[in-house]
Structure formats: C-alpha cells, structure tokens
PDB file of C-alpha atoms in Angstrom:
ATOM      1  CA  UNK A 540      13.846   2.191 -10.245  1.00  0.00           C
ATOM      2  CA  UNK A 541      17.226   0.657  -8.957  1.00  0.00           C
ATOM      3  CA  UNK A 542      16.415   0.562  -5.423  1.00  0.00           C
ATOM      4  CA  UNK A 543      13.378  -0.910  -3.191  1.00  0.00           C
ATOM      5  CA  UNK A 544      12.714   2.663  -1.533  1.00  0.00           C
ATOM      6  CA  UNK A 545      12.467   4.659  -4.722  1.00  0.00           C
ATOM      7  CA  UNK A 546       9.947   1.673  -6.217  1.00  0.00           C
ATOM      8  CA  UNK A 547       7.746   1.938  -2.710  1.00  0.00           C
ATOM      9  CA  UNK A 548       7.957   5.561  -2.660  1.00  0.00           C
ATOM     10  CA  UNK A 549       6.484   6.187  -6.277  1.00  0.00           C
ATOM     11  CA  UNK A 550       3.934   3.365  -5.647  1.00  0.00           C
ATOM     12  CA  UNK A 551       2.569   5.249  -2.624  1.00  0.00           C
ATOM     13  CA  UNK A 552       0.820   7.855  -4.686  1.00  0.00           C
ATOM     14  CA  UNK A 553      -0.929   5.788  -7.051  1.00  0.00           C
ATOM     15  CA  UNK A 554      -3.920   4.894  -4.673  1.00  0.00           C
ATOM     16  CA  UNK A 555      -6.436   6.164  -6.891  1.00  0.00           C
ATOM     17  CA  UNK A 556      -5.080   4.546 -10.033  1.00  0.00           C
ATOM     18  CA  UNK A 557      -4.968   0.932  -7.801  1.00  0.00           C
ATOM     19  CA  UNK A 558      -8.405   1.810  -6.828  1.00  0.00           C
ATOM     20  CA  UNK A 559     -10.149   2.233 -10.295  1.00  0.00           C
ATOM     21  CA  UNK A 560      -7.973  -1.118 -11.414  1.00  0.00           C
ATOM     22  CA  UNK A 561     -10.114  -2.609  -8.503  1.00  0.00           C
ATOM     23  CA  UNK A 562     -13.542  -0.997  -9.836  1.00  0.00           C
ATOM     24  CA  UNK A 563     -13.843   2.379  -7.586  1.00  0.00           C
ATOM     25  CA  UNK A 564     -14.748   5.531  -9.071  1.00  0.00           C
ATOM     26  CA  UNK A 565     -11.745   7.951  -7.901  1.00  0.00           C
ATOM     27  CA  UNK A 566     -13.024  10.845  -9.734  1.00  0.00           C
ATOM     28  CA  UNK A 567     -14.128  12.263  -6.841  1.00  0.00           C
ATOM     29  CA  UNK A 568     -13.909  11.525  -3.099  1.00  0.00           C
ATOM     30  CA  UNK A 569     -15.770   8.630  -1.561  1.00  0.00           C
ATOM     31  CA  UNK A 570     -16.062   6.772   1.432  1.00  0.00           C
ATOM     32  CA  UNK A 571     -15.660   2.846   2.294  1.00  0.00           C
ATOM     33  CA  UNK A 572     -15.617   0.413   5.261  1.00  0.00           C
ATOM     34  CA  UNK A 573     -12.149   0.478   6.964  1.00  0.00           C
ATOM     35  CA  UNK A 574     -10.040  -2.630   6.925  1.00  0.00           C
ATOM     36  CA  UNK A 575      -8.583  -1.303  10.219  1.00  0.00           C
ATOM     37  CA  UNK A 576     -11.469  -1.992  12.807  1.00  0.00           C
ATOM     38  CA  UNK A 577     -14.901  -4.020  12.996  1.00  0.00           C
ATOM     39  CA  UNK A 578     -16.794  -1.458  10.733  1.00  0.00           C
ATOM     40  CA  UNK A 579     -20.459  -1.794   9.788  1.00  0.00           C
ATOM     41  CA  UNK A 580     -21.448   1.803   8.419  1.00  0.00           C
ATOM     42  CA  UNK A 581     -18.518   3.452   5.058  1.00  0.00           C
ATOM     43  CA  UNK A 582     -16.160   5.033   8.410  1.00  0.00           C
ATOM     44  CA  UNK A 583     -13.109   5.480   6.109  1.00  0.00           C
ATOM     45  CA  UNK A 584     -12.707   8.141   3.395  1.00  0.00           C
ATOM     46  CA  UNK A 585     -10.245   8.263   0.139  1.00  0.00           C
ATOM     47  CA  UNK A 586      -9.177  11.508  -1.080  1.00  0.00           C
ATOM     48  CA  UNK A 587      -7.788  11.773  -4.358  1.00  0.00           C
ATOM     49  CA  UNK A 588      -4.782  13.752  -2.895  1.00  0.00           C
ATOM     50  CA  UNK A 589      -3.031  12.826  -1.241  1.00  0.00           C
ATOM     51  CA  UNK A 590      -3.195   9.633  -2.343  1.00  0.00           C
ATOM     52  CA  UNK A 591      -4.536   7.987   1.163  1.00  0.00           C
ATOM     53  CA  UNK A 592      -7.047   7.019   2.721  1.00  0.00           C
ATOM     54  CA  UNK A 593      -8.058   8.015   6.530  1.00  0.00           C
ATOM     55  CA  UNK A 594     -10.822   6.730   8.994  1.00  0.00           C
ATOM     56  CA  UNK A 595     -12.570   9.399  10.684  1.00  0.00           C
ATOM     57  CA  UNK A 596     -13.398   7.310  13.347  1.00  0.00           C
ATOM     58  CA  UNK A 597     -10.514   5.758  14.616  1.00  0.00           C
ATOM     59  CA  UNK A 598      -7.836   7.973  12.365  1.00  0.00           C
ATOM     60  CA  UNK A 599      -6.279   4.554  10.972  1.00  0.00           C
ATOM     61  CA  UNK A 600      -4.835   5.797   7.522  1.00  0.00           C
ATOM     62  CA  UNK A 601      -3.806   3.919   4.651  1.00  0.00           C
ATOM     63  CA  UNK A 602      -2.272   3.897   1.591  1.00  0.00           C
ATOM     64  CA  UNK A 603      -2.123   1.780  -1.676  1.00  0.00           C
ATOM     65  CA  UNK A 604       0.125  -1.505   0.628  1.00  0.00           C
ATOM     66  CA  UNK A 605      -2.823  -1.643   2.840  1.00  0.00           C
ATOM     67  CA  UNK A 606      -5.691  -1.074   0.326  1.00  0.00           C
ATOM     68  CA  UNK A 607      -3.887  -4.149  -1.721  1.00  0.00           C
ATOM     69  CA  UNK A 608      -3.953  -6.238   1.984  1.00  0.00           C
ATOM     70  CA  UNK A 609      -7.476  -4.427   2.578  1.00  0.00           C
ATOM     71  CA  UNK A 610      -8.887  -5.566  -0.891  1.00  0.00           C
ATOM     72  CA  UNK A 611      -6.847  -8.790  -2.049  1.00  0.00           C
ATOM     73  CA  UNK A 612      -5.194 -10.029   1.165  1.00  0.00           C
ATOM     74  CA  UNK A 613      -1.146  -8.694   0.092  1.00  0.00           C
ATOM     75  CA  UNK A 614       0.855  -9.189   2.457  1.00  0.00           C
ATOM     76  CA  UNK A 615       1.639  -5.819   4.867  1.00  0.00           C
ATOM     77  CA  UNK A 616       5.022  -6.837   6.183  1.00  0.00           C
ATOM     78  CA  UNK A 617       8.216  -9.574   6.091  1.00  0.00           C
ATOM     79  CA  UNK A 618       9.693 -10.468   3.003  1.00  0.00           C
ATOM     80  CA  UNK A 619       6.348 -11.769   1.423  1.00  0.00           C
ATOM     81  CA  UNK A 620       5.141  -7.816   1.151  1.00  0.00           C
ATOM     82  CA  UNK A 621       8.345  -6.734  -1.069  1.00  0.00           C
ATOM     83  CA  UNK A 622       7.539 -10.148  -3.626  1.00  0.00           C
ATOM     84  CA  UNK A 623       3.662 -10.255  -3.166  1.00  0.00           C
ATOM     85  CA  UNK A 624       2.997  -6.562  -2.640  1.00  0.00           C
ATOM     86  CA  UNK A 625       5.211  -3.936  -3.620  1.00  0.00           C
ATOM     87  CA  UNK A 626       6.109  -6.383  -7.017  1.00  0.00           C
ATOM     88  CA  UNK A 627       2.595  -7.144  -7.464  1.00  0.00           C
ATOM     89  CA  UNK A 628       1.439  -3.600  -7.796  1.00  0.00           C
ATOM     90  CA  UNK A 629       4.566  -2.131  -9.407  1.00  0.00           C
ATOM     91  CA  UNK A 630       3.610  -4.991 -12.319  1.00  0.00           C
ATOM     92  CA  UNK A 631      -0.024  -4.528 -11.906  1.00  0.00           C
ATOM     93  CA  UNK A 632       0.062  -0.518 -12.295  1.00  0.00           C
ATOM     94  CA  UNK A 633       2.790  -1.097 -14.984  1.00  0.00           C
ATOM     95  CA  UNK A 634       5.640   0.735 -12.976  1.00  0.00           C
ATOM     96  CA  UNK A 635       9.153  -0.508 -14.435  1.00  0.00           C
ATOM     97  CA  UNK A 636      12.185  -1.571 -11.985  1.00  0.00           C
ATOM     98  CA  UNK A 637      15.224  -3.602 -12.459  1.00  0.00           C
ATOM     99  CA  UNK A 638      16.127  -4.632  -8.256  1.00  0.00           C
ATOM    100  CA  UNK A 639      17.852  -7.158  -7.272  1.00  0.00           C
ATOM    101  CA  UNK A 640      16.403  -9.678  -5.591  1.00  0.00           C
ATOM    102  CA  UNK A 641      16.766  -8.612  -0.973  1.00  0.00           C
ATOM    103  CA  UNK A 642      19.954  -9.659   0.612  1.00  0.00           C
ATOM    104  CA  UNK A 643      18.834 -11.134   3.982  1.00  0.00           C
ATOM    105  CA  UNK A 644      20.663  -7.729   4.998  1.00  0.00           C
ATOM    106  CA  UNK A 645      18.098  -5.733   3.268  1.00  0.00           C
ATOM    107  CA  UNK A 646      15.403  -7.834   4.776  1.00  0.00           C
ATOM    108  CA  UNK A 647      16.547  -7.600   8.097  1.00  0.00           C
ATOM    109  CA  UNK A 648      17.275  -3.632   8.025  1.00  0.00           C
ATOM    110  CA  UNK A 649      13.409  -3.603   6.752  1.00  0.00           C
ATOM    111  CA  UNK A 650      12.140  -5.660   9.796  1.00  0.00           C
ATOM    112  CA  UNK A 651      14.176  -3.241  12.395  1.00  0.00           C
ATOM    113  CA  UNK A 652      12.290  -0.101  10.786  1.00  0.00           C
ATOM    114  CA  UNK A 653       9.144  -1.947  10.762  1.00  0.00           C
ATOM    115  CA  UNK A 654       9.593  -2.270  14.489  1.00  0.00           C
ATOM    116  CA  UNK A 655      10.117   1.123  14.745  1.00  0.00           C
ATOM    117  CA  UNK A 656       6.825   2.708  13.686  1.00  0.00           C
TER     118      UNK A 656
END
C-alpha cells in the first residue's frame, strides 16, 4: 500500500482476523459488551461479514480502529491513531505498506474529515 487510505481501507475488513489474534472465536457470530456506552449485559454483536460490529441497543457500530481502542486502548483519532493504530494493526495482522511518514498537510486534511462525521 502506497497511500494511508488504501492501508485503512483494507484493514477495515479484517475484524475477525484482529479478533481471534485477541482470543475470540469468529467462527461464528457472537456477542460482547460495547465499548460505546455503560454496558452491563453482551449489548453489542460481531458478524463475521461485514466485518463490524453493531450494538443493538444504542446502534453504535464499530470496526477493527475501535475494537483495537475498545480492547487495547489505540488511539481513535489525531496523529497518534495513524502511528499507534492503523501501523500497529497493519504490522500486527502482517499487512505490508511502504508510506511515508504524514505531512502536517495530511494530518490536518485528516482532522477536517474527522470533524465532519
């Protein structure tokens, strides 16, 4: 992968394989306590595909970036998610890439489409 997009994009499907790395059984579909809310009872379920999971009480999704800030703190946004996440699992999941490290261009044009969604 050459650019950060195409290296988050074919990270975003590999949910399941990050789960079983972290000790889940993603053969079939399961449930577990959302990350999103105050949860005491498994509210959140993870579907093999697509590769996220969704709360089906407060309809919070995520996908494997959250599950990594769910299950080992990652960061979700700023510059720290691109080194600490989106590196991280690309290494971790053994997903090759040869980027450059951001411009504070890149990193600002990331921020602005954060504050969009």
């Amino acid at each position: 992968h050459t650019s950060l997009d195409s290296l988050i994009e074919s990270l975003r499907p590999l949910l399941p394989n990050y789960l079983t790395l972290q000790g889940f059984n993603t053969s079939k579909n399961f449930s577990c306590i959302t990350g999103t809310h105050k949860d005491a009872h498994a509210s959140m379920t993870c579907k093999k595909y697509p590769a996220r999971a969704r709360c089906f009480s407060c309809q919070a999704t995520a996908d494997i970036f959250q599950a990594a800030h769910f299950l080992e703190g990652k960061p979700i946004k700023g510059s720290d998610f691109i080194y600490e996440n989106v590196f991280y699992l690309a290494d971790k999941l053994g997903i090759t890439y040869s980027l450059a490290p951001p411009t504070e261009i890149d990193i600002k044009k990331k921020r602005v489409l954060q504050a969009y969604e």
